[in-house]
């Protein structure tokens, strides 16, 4: 397809990268070939296109040769595209009229032993790059203001930590808690392992700091019922006892926590003689009854099953902590922990595990195929290491049940257009590299809403999410690469909403217009991934710098 | 790494060490030694032409000594910054000999043999220590015979062997086999040399060396001086060729390692060394076993451990998947000893606690899941910074303020504070950044107040 402009003048710079490229490809042949390509007005080989000399040659050529497109065939855009783009801009050329071809990673590095084939492939790639460059159009980055206010959902330890951190940095924070008071699960805990610090004292300290902080607005018994918009510009509705508050928000932190599984129907759970670890915390807070001399704890109660395959990470350390506290209150007590694997990872946990053995806590390994049986006053278990069944007297049975996803997590996920995983926990942007971000910009994650976390981890994540959230706040605006989706053919759009459902970033919405239902792109939220454009069966959507015409031109060039 | 290298607000001082730290939160004065690279950072483009021409071969520390590099090098191919460095311990020029090949090769004129260490003074508001950890040296456990049995390797060495950019390009060649192959290569070079010498005589006398030598041994040509020399050279040649043939025959049977044993808690949960759990090793053993199985679908792995601590998001599921789809068996038991078996196959002696029996099993390779050890030099660093270490020499923190050190304004993240995996380290890095930013913000507020 011919370009709208008549006079396309492309400059092509082929980089030797020292010997990185030149050592393995036939550069003279490549250089001569480039000159034969359509629209190429200028071609040059450089030892290093990225060196000061190379950059100056690009700038000089743009001016002297009246170039209106630039192609560099060199290394990877991951490292060098920003440099070449800004060089174009410095010479007065719109930086999006630049195209990069990677003949190092894709030719010289992977075809080191095949000089002719590698050179032929480099020709193909450059021909394709030039064909696309001819159709490139100028773009302008999108800048959007960021409202200087954060919303934190959930006032457990992670949420309270995030709130305080952001407020201490001078940002306004709105903290929304659906319960009556701040503190979350911390309020139900007794002591915090491994230092056995008092949970309520720690919670009180945080609550006091939050209540006294001038930058923090707290809503308890409140819910976020609406969150329209995108990074920097959220319109949030908060339903409170005194009516709905409408607040402009820049960034959102999800710290809604988790919930301890109540083991209905498991191991004769009754909440009295057979209780959960959380109920044990309350019991220990009040002081253990005198008659409790034999305690059996059962790990993985309802966890690591077909239904809930994950290990809930923190139940072993909770059991060991509570076992030690029982021993402290009643040194004569016999405490046995029935386990599958003792998950006492790290320095502090393993240390506590060792201490507990010294204090006489007994550990009995059971096999999931042959789980313990709880009857009145007794637990029978197949002792995996002894190889036989044993009976343990039990005045109290404590079930270590997993943390499961919070009630309403799914609703929150839909409200904020962020995903949850198979186990109902929120799914971060990248499991390893972006643990506290969502794929959607402007929304962040901390604590057991992500995955069960102990106090140390929840505090760290609360701080971390605050740090992540503070980046757009401190910049004051977001600058978005203009390589995003566009509604290239509005008439073709039927407003079917397929793209809206598929967009991983919540960047699309259907709006009613004079012409009927049409898709609308939230520029700032779009990442230019192209999912929408490639699925739109009406070809109504397109992505800047990756339009159908441009990609077709590349394919046609390849097939020449 | 790329982002760090490119970020306008980041000044990256690589190959540098802290000399001295003074001051307090909000106003630290830091003296940094920028070690001489003998390469000008602003000129080096990282092209690597120098290292291609450098004649000096050095064991490659990045590949755990399993591969080789040159005396001028970059730590690894995609490292940031890409600036190369001359290893002064090996460089011929810096050792006072004649060379300078790199300087002649470098078209950017970046080589500077006269470069000296430079001292840089910095003023900063807060400090984050992210000094990482070291891999425990399993030589300290004599019963595992690491370094004695060639096919017993550490997890990090195994990682390099599995890596496509590693010394075996990702093929699971056993170290013992690689050693023999290296020997074959060296002997072949020698054999080619001696073959040339022998060939001269064959041409001269128009006779094959074997025929001649048979006769010579029967007592012919005793008085011929030239033929005596020939016999001597041929005898030498045979001493090279004969073992070479034997080795080559043996090497024909070499295959990739198929039967793998992973041994957990090597140096961790061990009172002789580190009593703590290193937290991440169960998962890296499972990962390595799964990747090895991807390389060779008939690979089987046995993971020996006390508890398999698959405690992160998706970890337990990953563990189960490894068992179901990647031929991994998990055996509960502590390995007592590794013995040298036939064909360089290590034999693992262990107690299977489930079956209550002492057993032994032969493997092609054994991989040691080594402990997360506090990094060397952490004493000196902690001393300069004035921060406390814990009983194991990790930087001391408290569970309720997990990234604060004992000194205000100095924070820690990652394994310098305690062993942890990637997601936790990444999360903690953000946490430490947050605390550091709070210090900077307080500083700004103080300044504003002072002005007002």
PDB file of C-alpha atoms in Angstrom, chain B residues 70-235:
ATOM      1  CA  UNK B  70      40.208 -14.035  28.982  1.00  0.00           C
ATOM      2  CA  UNK B  71      42.289 -11.690  31.150  1.00  0.00           C
ATOM      3  CA  UNK B  72      40.177  -8.814  29.788  1.00  0.00           C
ATOM      4  CA  UNK B  73      36.559  -9.670  30.333  1.00  0.00           C
ATOM      5  CA  UNK B  74      33.036  -8.704  31.180  1.00  0.00           C
ATOM      6  CA  UNK B  75      31.504 -10.631  34.084  1.00  0.00           C
ATOM      7  CA  UNK B  76      28.931 -12.105  31.724  1.00  0.00           C
ATOM      8  CA  UNK B  77      27.567 -11.340  28.261  1.00  0.00           C
ATOM      9  CA  UNK B  78      24.555  -9.215  29.180  1.00  0.00           C
ATOM     10  CA  UNK B  79      26.105  -7.626  32.284  1.00  0.00           C
ATOM     11  CA  UNK B  80      25.488  -3.982  33.103  1.00  0.00           C
ATOM     12  CA  UNK B  81      27.528  -1.897  32.679  1.00  0.00           C
ATOM     13  CA  UNK B  82      28.986  -3.604  29.618  1.00  0.00           C
ATOM     14  CA  UNK B  83      32.352  -1.974  30.347  1.00  0.00           C
ATOM     15  CA  UNK B  84      35.135  -4.549  30.229  1.00  0.00           C
ATOM     16  CA  UNK B  85      37.758  -5.011  32.908  1.00  0.00           C
ATOM     17  CA  UNK B  86      41.340  -6.206  32.873  1.00  0.00           C
ATOM     18  CA  UNK B  87      42.142  -8.799  35.499  1.00  0.00           C
ATOM     19  CA  UNK B  88      45.471  -7.476  36.742  1.00  0.00           C
ATOM     20  CA  UNK B  89      46.376 -10.821  38.306  1.00  0.00           C
ATOM     21  CA  UNK B  90      46.571 -12.413  34.890  1.00  0.00           C
ATOM     22  CA  UNK B  91      47.093  -9.643  32.317  1.00  0.00           C
ATOM     23  CA  UNK B  92      50.536 -10.002  30.727  1.00  0.00           C
ATOM     24  CA  UNK B  93      51.036  -6.262  30.306  1.00  0.00           C
ATOM     25  CA  UNK B  94      50.090  -5.493  33.916  1.00  0.00           C
ATOM     26  CA  UNK B  95      52.301  -8.341  35.094  1.00  0.00           C
ATOM     27  CA  UNK B  96      55.210  -6.527  33.472  1.00  0.00           C
ATOM     28  CA  UNK B  97      55.439  -8.647  30.326  1.00  0.00           C
ATOM     29  CA  UNK B  98      55.038  -7.504  26.740  1.00  0.00           C
ATOM     30  CA  UNK B  99      51.568  -7.665  25.283  1.00  0.00           C
ATOM     31  CA  UNK B 100      49.113  -4.773  24.856  1.00  0.00           C
ATOM     32  CA  UNK B 101      47.080  -6.719  22.277  1.00  0.00           C
ATOM     33  CA  UNK B 102      43.827  -5.369  23.667  1.00  0.00           C
ATOM     34  CA  UNK B 103      44.990  -1.776  23.383  1.00  0.00           C
ATOM     35  CA  UNK B 104      45.886  -2.350  19.738  1.00  0.00           C
ATOM     36  CA  UNK B 105      42.533  -4.024  19.079  1.00  0.00           C
ATOM     37  CA  UNK B 106      40.325  -1.501  20.843  1.00  0.00           C
ATOM     38  CA  UNK B 107      39.028   0.924  18.250  1.00  0.00           C
ATOM     39  CA  UNK B 108      37.471   3.108  20.909  1.00  0.00           C
ATOM     40  CA  UNK B 109      40.885   3.691  22.528  1.00  0.00           C
ATOM     41  CA  UNK B 110      39.458   2.675  25.897  1.00  0.00           C
ATOM     42  CA  UNK B 111      42.379   0.649  27.253  1.00  0.00           C
ATOM     43  CA  UNK B 112      44.435   2.494  29.837  1.00  0.00           C
ATOM     44  CA  UNK B 113      47.128   0.442  31.571  1.00  0.00           C
ATOM     45  CA  UNK B 114      48.010   3.473  33.698  1.00  0.00           C
ATOM     46  CA  UNK B 115      44.557   3.723  35.305  1.00  0.00           C
ATOM     47  CA  UNK B 116      44.643   3.871  39.130  1.00  0.00           C
ATOM     48  CA  UNK B 117      41.987   3.337  41.780  1.00  0.00           C
ATOM     49  CA  UNK B 118      39.964   6.494  42.267  1.00  0.00           C
ATOM     50  CA  UNK B 119      38.393   7.756  45.460  1.00  0.00           C
ATOM     51  CA  UNK B 120      34.929   9.278  45.164  1.00  0.00           C
ATOM     52  CA  UNK B 121      33.093  11.163  47.903  1.00  0.00           C
ATOM     53  CA  UNK B 122      29.305  10.991  48.026  1.00  0.00           C
ATOM     54  CA  UNK B 123      26.725  12.718  50.192  1.00  0.00           C
ATOM     55  CA  UNK B 124      23.505  10.751  50.574  1.00  0.00           C
ATOM     56  CA  UNK B 125      20.434  10.773  52.789  1.00  0.00           C
ATOM     57  CA  UNK B 126      19.971   7.060  53.251  1.00  0.00           C
ATOM     58  CA  UNK B 127      21.826   3.826  52.572  1.00  0.00           C
ATOM     59  CA  UNK B 128      20.434   0.485  51.433  1.00  0.00           C
ATOM     60  CA  UNK B 129      22.586  -2.601  51.899  1.00  0.00           C
ATOM     61  CA  UNK B 130      21.855  -5.251  49.287  1.00  0.00           C
ATOM     62  CA  UNK B 131      25.126  -7.137  49.523  1.00  0.00           C
ATOM     63  CA  UNK B 132      23.598 -10.564  48.954  1.00  0.00           C
ATOM     64  CA  UNK B 133      25.016 -13.866  50.096  1.00  0.00           C
ATOM     65  CA  UNK B 134      27.621 -16.497  49.274  1.00  0.00           C
ATOM     66  CA  UNK B 135      27.157 -20.117  48.410  1.00  0.00           C
ATOM     67  CA  UNK B 136      28.252 -22.427  51.228  1.00  0.00           C
ATOM     68  CA  UNK B 137      31.417 -24.339  50.329  1.00  0.00           C
ATOM     69  CA  UNK B 138      30.531 -28.054  50.647  1.00  0.00           C
ATOM     70  CA  UNK B 139      34.187 -29.061  50.823  1.00  0.00           C
ATOM     71  CA  UNK B 140      33.620 -28.542  54.535  1.00  0.00           C
ATOM     72  CA  UNK B 141      31.417 -31.655  54.596  1.00  0.00           C
ATOM     73  CA  UNK B 142      33.969 -34.419  54.037  1.00  0.00           C
ATOM     74  CA  UNK B 143      31.399 -37.225  53.770  1.00  0.00           C
ATOM     75  CA  UNK B 144      29.922 -35.661  50.632  1.00  0.00           C
ATOM     76  CA  UNK B 145      33.317 -35.784  48.859  1.00  0.00           C
ATOM     77  CA  UNK B 146      32.706 -32.616  46.865  1.00  0.00           C
ATOM     78  CA  UNK B 147      35.768 -31.872  44.691  1.00  0.00           C
ATOM     79  CA  UNK B 148      36.906 -35.473  45.257  1.00  0.00           C
ATOM     80  CA  UNK B 149      34.159 -37.139  43.216  1.00  0.00           C
ATOM     81  CA  UNK B 150      33.951 -35.156  39.977  1.00  0.00           C
ATOM     82  CA  UNK B 151      30.243 -35.754  39.404  1.00  0.00           C
ATOM     83  CA  UNK B 152      29.206 -34.214  42.705  1.00  0.00           C
ATOM     84  CA  UNK B 153      28.440 -30.553  41.968  1.00  0.00           C
ATOM     85  CA  UNK B 154      26.765 -27.643  43.711  1.00  0.00           C
ATOM     86  CA  UNK B 155      23.365 -26.349  42.629  1.00  0.00           C
ATOM     87  CA  UNK B 156      24.913 -23.189  41.211  1.00  0.00           C
ATOM     88  CA  UNK B 157      27.416 -25.223  39.168  1.00  0.00           C
ATOM     89  CA  UNK B 158      24.550 -27.349  37.927  1.00  0.00           C
ATOM     90  CA  UNK B 159      22.676 -24.163  37.050  1.00  0.00           C
ATOM     91  CA  UNK B 160      25.566 -23.154  34.797  1.00  0.00           C
ATOM     92  CA  UNK B 161      25.632 -26.608  33.183  1.00  0.00           C
ATOM     93  CA  UNK B 162      21.902 -26.313  32.449  1.00  0.00           C
ATOM     94  CA  UNK B 163      22.266 -22.809  31.035  1.00  0.00           C
ATOM     95  CA  UNK B 164      22.243 -22.358  27.259  1.00  0.00           C
ATOM     96  CA  UNK B 165      24.916 -19.680  27.712  1.00  0.00           C
ATOM     97  CA  UNK B 166      26.891 -21.869  30.130  1.00  0.00           C
ATOM     98  CA  UNK B 167      30.069 -23.881  29.554  1.00  0.00           C
ATOM     99  CA  UNK B 168      28.249 -26.865  28.003  1.00  0.00           C
ATOM    100  CA  UNK B 169      25.664 -24.801  26.111  1.00  0.00           C
ATOM    101  CA  UNK B 170      23.005 -26.425  28.264  1.00  0.00           C
ATOM    102  CA  UNK B 171      23.966 -30.056  27.646  1.00  0.00           C
ATOM    103  CA  UNK B 172      24.126 -32.126  30.807  1.00  0.00           C
ATOM    104  CA  UNK B 173      27.646 -33.391  30.209  1.00  0.00           C
ATOM    105  CA  UNK B 174      29.106 -34.861  33.363  1.00  0.00           C
ATOM    106  CA  UNK B 175      32.211 -33.147  34.743  1.00  0.00           C
ATOM    107  CA  UNK B 176      34.144 -36.446  34.681  1.00  0.00           C
ATOM    108  CA  UNK B 177      33.281 -36.871  30.995  1.00  0.00           C
ATOM    109  CA  UNK B 178      34.195 -33.281  30.260  1.00  0.00           C
ATOM    110  CA  UNK B 179      37.565 -33.816  31.968  1.00  0.00           C
ATOM    111  CA  UNK B 180      38.276 -36.842  29.757  1.00  0.00           C
ATOM    112  CA  UNK B 181      37.159 -34.966  26.660  1.00  0.00           C
ATOM    113  CA  UNK B 182      39.487 -32.112  27.566  1.00  0.00           C
ATOM    114  CA  UNK B 183      42.296 -34.629  27.997  1.00  0.00           C
ATOM    115  CA  UNK B 184      41.506 -36.187  24.627  1.00  0.00           C
ATOM    116  CA  UNK B 185      41.661 -32.775  23.027  1.00  0.00           C
ATOM    117  CA  UNK B 186      45.039 -32.039  24.617  1.00  0.00           C
ATOM    118  CA  UNK B 187      46.414 -35.460  23.648  1.00  0.00           C
ATOM    119  CA  UNK B 188      45.144 -35.086  20.092  1.00  0.00           C
ATOM    120  CA  UNK B 189      47.133 -31.887  19.744  1.00  0.00           C
ATOM    121  CA  UNK B 190      50.211 -33.652  21.088  1.00  0.00           C
ATOM    122  CA  UNK B 191      49.574 -36.662  18.856  1.00  0.00           C
ATOM    123  CA  UNK B 192      49.299 -34.462  15.785  1.00  0.00           C
ATOM    124  CA  UNK B 193      52.676 -32.930  16.611  1.00  0.00           C
ATOM    125  CA  UNK B 194      54.416 -36.241  17.139  1.00  0.00           C
ATOM    126  CA  UNK B 195      52.698 -37.658  14.055  1.00  0.00           C
ATOM    127  CA  UNK B 196      54.374 -34.933  12.004  1.00  0.00           C
ATOM    128  CA  UNK B 197      57.801 -35.903  13.354  1.00  0.00           C
ATOM    129  CA  UNK B 198      57.197 -39.570  12.658  1.00  0.00           C
ATOM    130  CA  UNK B 199      55.843 -38.839   9.194  1.00  0.00           C
ATOM    131  CA  UNK B 200      59.127 -37.157   8.241  1.00  0.00           C
ATOM    132  CA  UNK B 201      61.000 -40.400   8.943  1.00  0.00           C
ATOM    133  CA  UNK B 202      58.402 -42.455   7.085  1.00  0.00           C
ATOM    134  CA  UNK B 203      58.905 -40.277   4.039  1.00  0.00           C
ATOM    135  CA  UNK B 204      62.669 -40.397   4.382  1.00  0.00           C
ATOM    136  CA  UNK B 205      62.805 -44.195   4.522  1.00  0.00           C
ATOM    137  CA  UNK B 206      59.626 -44.844   2.557  1.00  0.00           C
ATOM    138  CA  UNK B 207      58.381 -47.272   5.140  1.00  0.00           C
ATOM    139  CA  UNK B 208      55.507 -47.286   7.621  1.00  0.00           C
ATOM    140  CA  UNK B 209      56.477 -46.677  11.222  1.00  0.00           C
ATOM    141  CA  UNK B 210      54.669 -49.797  12.415  1.00  0.00           C
ATOM    142  CA  UNK B 211      56.598 -52.053   9.970  1.00  0.00           C
ATOM    143  CA  UNK B 212      59.840 -50.390  10.803  1.00  0.00           C
ATOM    144  CA  UNK B 213      59.282 -50.554  14.545  1.00  0.00           C
ATOM    145  CA  UNK B 214      58.416 -54.268  14.453  1.00  0.00           C
ATOM    146  CA  UNK B 215      61.719 -54.955  12.696  1.00  0.00           C
ATOM    147  CA  UNK B 216      63.613 -52.581  14.926  1.00  0.00           C
ATOM    148  CA  UNK B 217      62.413 -54.378  17.999  1.00  0.00           C
ATOM    149  CA  UNK B 218      63.694 -57.627  16.519  1.00  0.00           C
ATOM    150  CA  UNK B 219      67.137 -56.066  16.478  1.00  0.00           C
ATOM    151  CA  UNK B 220      67.403 -54.699  12.926  1.00  0.00           C
ATOM    152  CA  UNK B 221      68.912 -51.273  12.136  1.00  0.00           C
ATOM    153  CA  UNK B 222      70.616 -51.107  15.560  1.00  0.00           C
ATOM    154  CA  UNK B 223      73.632 -49.251  14.139  1.00  0.00           C
ATOM    155  CA  UNK B 224      71.690 -46.724  12.078  1.00  0.00           C
ATOM    156  CA  UNK B 225      71.719 -43.461  14.026  1.00  0.00           C
ATOM    157  CA  UNK B 226      68.796 -41.890  12.095  1.00  0.00           C
ATOM    158  CA  UNK B 227      66.650 -44.994  12.494  1.00  0.00           C
ATOM    159  CA  UNK B 228      67.430 -45.058  16.209  1.00  0.00           C
ATOM    160  CA  UNK B 229      66.012 -41.550  16.425  1.00  0.00           C
ATOM    161  CA  UNK B 230      62.960 -42.688  14.463  1.00  0.00           C
ATOM    162  CA  UNK B 231      62.396 -45.576  16.873  1.00  0.00           C
ATOM    163  CA  UNK B 232      62.671 -43.223  19.807  1.00  0.00           C
ATOM    164  CA  UNK B 233      60.183 -40.750  18.328  1.00  0.00           C
ATOM    165  CA  UNK B 234      57.798 -43.518  17.362  1.00  0.00           C
ATOM    166  CA  UNK B 235      57.935 -44.980  20.835  1.00  0.00           C
TER     167      UNK B 235
END
